[in-house]
Structure formats: C-alpha cells, structure tokens
Short mmCIF file of C-alpha atoms in Angstrom, two decimals:
data_model
loop_
_atom_site.label_atom_id
_atom_site.label_comp_id
_atom_site.label_asym_id
_atom_site.label_seq_id
_atom_site.Cartn_x
_atom_site.Cartn_y
_atom_site.Cartn_z
CA MET D 978 101.39 -15.47 94.24
CA ASP D 979 104.18 -16.63 96.92
CA GLU D 980 104.13 -14.36 100.19
CA PRO D 981 106.20 -13.99 103.54
CA ALA D 982 105.13 -15.80 106.27
CA ALA D 983 103.07 -13.47 108.28
CA SER D 984 104.54 -11.63 111.18
CA VAL D 985 103.37 -12.43 114.95
CA LEU D 986 103.75 -8.59 115.08
CA ASP D 987 100.89 -7.69 112.42
CA LYS D 988 98.75 -10.53 114.81
CA LEU D 989 99.21 -7.93 118.22
CA PRO D 990 96.50 -5.30 119.37
CA ASP D 991 98.51 -2.19 118.46
CA ASP D 992 98.91 -0.99 122.48
CA ARG D 993 101.08 -4.54 122.24
CA ARG D 994 103.27 -4.56 119.10
CA SER D 995 106.02 -1.71 120.53
CA LYS D 996 106.69 -4.04 123.22
CA PHE D 997 106.83 -7.53 121.34
CA ASP D 998 110.84 -7.98 120.10
CA HIS D 999 111.21 -6.90 116.94
CA ASN D 1000 113.99 -9.77 116.09
CA LEU D 1001 112.28 -12.61 117.61
CA ALA D 1002 109.50 -11.82 115.31
CA ARG D 1003 111.31 -12.37 112.50
CA VAL D 1004 112.88 -15.69 114.36
CA ILE D 1005 108.68 -16.59 114.53
CA SER D 1006 108.56 -15.36 110.69
CA GLN D 1007 111.56 -17.80 110.06
CA ALA D 1008 110.02 -20.89 111.95
CA LEU D 1009 106.83 -20.07 109.53
CA GLU D 1010 108.55 -19.58 106.11
CA LYS D 1011 106.06 -21.52 103.92
CA TYR D 1012 108.98 -23.05 102.01
CA VAL D 1013 111.10 -25.64 104.03
CA LEU D 1014 114.39 -23.86 102.44
CA GLU D 1015 113.36 -20.54 103.85
CA ARG D 1016 113.02 -22.25 107.40
CA PHE D 1017 115.57 -22.72 109.69
CA HIS D 1018 117.67 -25.83 109.13
CA SER D 1019 117.90 -27.44 112.39
CA VAL D 1020 116.87 -27.51 115.94
CA ASP D 1021 119.76 -26.01 117.10
CA GLU D 1022 119.88 -23.20 114.31
CA MET D 1023 116.69 -21.84 115.42
CA HIS D 1024 117.60 -22.02 119.26
CA ASP D 1025 120.94 -20.17 119.13
CA ALA D 1026 117.67 -17.47 117.33
CA VAL D 1027 116.11 -17.05 119.74
CA TYR D 1028 118.83 -16.74 122.58
CA ALA D 1029 120.27 -14.49 120.38
CA CYS D 1030 116.83 -12.71 121.41
CA LEU D 1031 116.94 -12.89 125.24
CA ILE D 1032 120.81 -12.46 125.30
CA ASP D 1033 119.70 -8.67 123.27
CA ARG D 1034 117.08 -8.32 126.23
CA GLY D 1035 119.37 -9.66 129.21
CA GLU D 1036 117.23 -12.79 129.91
CA ALA D 1037 119.77 -14.73 129.38
CA VAL D 1038 123.94 -15.27 129.12
CA TYR D 1039 126.28 -17.42 126.97
CA SER D 1040 127.85 -20.26 129.17
CA VAL D 1041 131.95 -19.75 126.61
CA PHE D 1042 132.60 -16.70 125.08
CA ILE D 1043 135.36 -18.26 122.97
CA SER D 1044 138.08 -14.85 122.05
CA TYR D 1045 140.71 -15.78 119.62
CA ARG D 1046 142.98 -14.42 116.49
CA VAL D 1047 141.44 -15.46 113.65
CA ALA D 1048 144.63 -15.98 111.49
CA THR D 1049 146.02 -18.74 113.71
CA GLU D 1050 143.35 -20.03 115.85
CA MET D 1051 139.94 -19.95 114.27
CA PRO D 1052 140.07 -23.74 113.93
CA LEU D 1053 140.69 -24.45 117.26
CA ALA D 1054 137.94 -22.21 117.86
CA ARG D 1055 136.05 -23.71 115.73
CA LEU D 1056 136.79 -27.21 117.25
CA LEU D 1057 135.75 -25.80 120.81
CA PHE D 1058 132.41 -24.59 119.54
CA ASP D 1059 131.50 -27.72 118.00
CA CYS D 1060 132.37 -29.75 121.22
CA LEU D 1061 130.81 -27.79 123.57
CA ASN D 1062 127.80 -26.04 122.10
CA HIS D 1063 124.41 -27.40 123.06
CA THR D 1064 125.91 -29.89 125.61
CA VAL D 1065 124.93 -30.56 128.79
CA THR D 1066 126.83 -30.21 132.04
CA PRO D 1067 126.96 -33.09 134.29
CA GLY D 1068 124.47 -30.29 136.20
CA GLY D 1069 121.53 -30.10 133.45
CA HIS D 1070 122.45 -27.23 132.12
CA ARG D 1071 122.66 -26.74 128.71
CA VAL D 1072 126.08 -25.09 127.17
CA THR D 1073 125.75 -22.01 125.02
CA VAL D 1074 128.69 -20.52 123.48
CA TYR D 1075 129.50 -17.03 122.07
CA LEU D 1076 132.40 -17.53 118.86
CA ASP D 1077 131.39 -14.53 116.77
CA HIS D 1078 131.87 -15.91 113.69
CA ALA D 1079 129.16 -18.58 114.88
CA ARG D 1080 127.06 -15.56 116.86
CA LEU D 1081 127.28 -12.04 114.34
CA VAL D 1082 124.73 -11.30 112.61
CA LYS D 1083 125.32 -9.85 109.18
CA GLY D 1084 124.98 -5.80 109.46
CA GLN D 1085 125.39 -5.96 112.72
CA ASP D 1086 127.69 -3.88 114.27
CA TRP D 1087 130.31 -6.18 114.90
CA GLU D 1088 131.99 -3.97 118.06
CA GLU D 1089 128.50 -4.26 119.76
CA GLY D 1090 127.73 -7.57 118.99
CA PHE D 1091 130.82 -8.79 120.40
CA ALA D 1092 130.89 -6.48 123.41
CA SER D 1093 127.44 -8.20 124.11
CA GLY D 1094 128.19 -11.27 123.39
CA LEU D 1095 131.40 -10.94 126.43
CA LEU D 1096 129.43 -9.11 128.80
CA HIS D 1097 126.62 -12.08 128.86
CA SER D 1098 128.66 -14.66 129.40
CA LEU D 1099 129.79 -16.36 132.48
CA CYS D 1100 133.43 -18.32 131.65
CA PHE D 1101 135.69 -16.05 129.46
CA PHE D 1102 138.41 -18.67 126.89
CA PRO D 1103 141.66 -16.82 126.00
CA LEU D 1104 143.11 -18.56 122.71
CA LEU D 1105 146.62 -17.23 123.56
CA SER D 1106 148.23 -17.25 119.39
CA TYR D 1107 152.16 -18.23 119.37
CA GLY D 1108 152.50 -14.69 118.30
CA ALA D 1109 151.65 -13.43 121.42
CA THR D 1110 153.12 -15.72 123.38
CA ALA D 1111 156.70 -16.19 121.86
CA PRO D 1112 157.89 -12.77 123.50
CA LEU D 1113 158.04 -14.72 126.32
CA ALA D 1114 159.58 -17.09 124.99
CA ASP D 1115 162.61 -14.53 125.52
CA ILE D 1116 163.34 -13.83 128.81
CA PRO D 1117 166.18 -15.62 130.28
CA ALA D 1118 165.74 -18.22 132.43
CA ASP D 1119 168.20 -16.43 134.89
CA ARG D 1120 166.57 -13.01 135.01
CA LYS D 1121 165.02 -12.97 139.19
CA ASP D 1122 161.71 -10.95 138.41
CA LYS D 1123 161.26 -8.58 141.06
CA VAL D 1124 158.03 -9.75 142.56
CA ARG D 1125 156.59 -6.55 144.91
CA ILE D 1126 154.65 -8.07 147.66
CA GLY D 1127 152.91 -5.06 149.66
CA GLY D 1128 155.02 -2.79 148.54
CA VAL D 1129 158.27 -4.21 149.48
CA ASP D 1130 160.63 -5.45 147.03
#
C-alpha cells in the first residue's frame, strides 16, 4: 500500500508542533516523497518553496519584484525572471525574483500573495506597456509645462 511521506509535524512533540511552519512541513514532505515524480523537479524548485516559507514568516526578502501587464508584457517579464532568478551578484548575493506567475500558489488569495511579494522586495521593476505610455506621445512638443518649485510657478 502506498502511503504519502510522513509529515514532520507528526514527529514533533505536541508543544512544538503548533509553532512549526506548516508550509515548511509540506515542503519537507514533498522532498521526502517515495516517488521521484512527486518530489521537487529541481534544486531551484525546492529552493523557491523553502524561500517562500521564509518570505511568509518575514525572514527573507525578494531581490526584485517584476510588475507587468499580462496581456502585453508577459514574455518580457518571463525573460527577465529566467535571466535574473537564482543568479549571483558580484557581491555574492543570490538574486531571488518575484514574478506572480511563478510565485503565487494555487488556491492562495492572489491579492495577498501579490502584496506580500511587493512588500518583501528590495527592488521594483515596473514594465510599462505601450498602452500605458502611448498617451504621453500625444503631448505637443511646444507645450510649456509649468514646474512648481517651492510654491512658485
């Protein structure tokens, strides 16, 4: 009979069980699955799962948060994620990128996950779509904009 991997929570004393991160317990269980196809498919996938647990607990941050318009900027957002995620800076810091498509967990409230990712990120990379910037092209070149400095026009 096939049984799922034991939960680390079942191995903890009662007084420590409620304090142990239940998401981390799920990560550990997945890593210990009997069948290889049910385990993490790569070290990076497992790293992301453990890192998400640290983010949820407020013990880690994302290096970069990528904000984009799904309808038009998804390919560029994905390319940035693929190029930056898990790279190492010249100072030796591992780069961990938040991209909603890669980080949101099925069943999780997307607004909560999105806000958490943004609040726990060091840098914000907004990808501006043509639709967002096109109205700026309609500003006449001869228009003189007033700049207020210290309340003076």
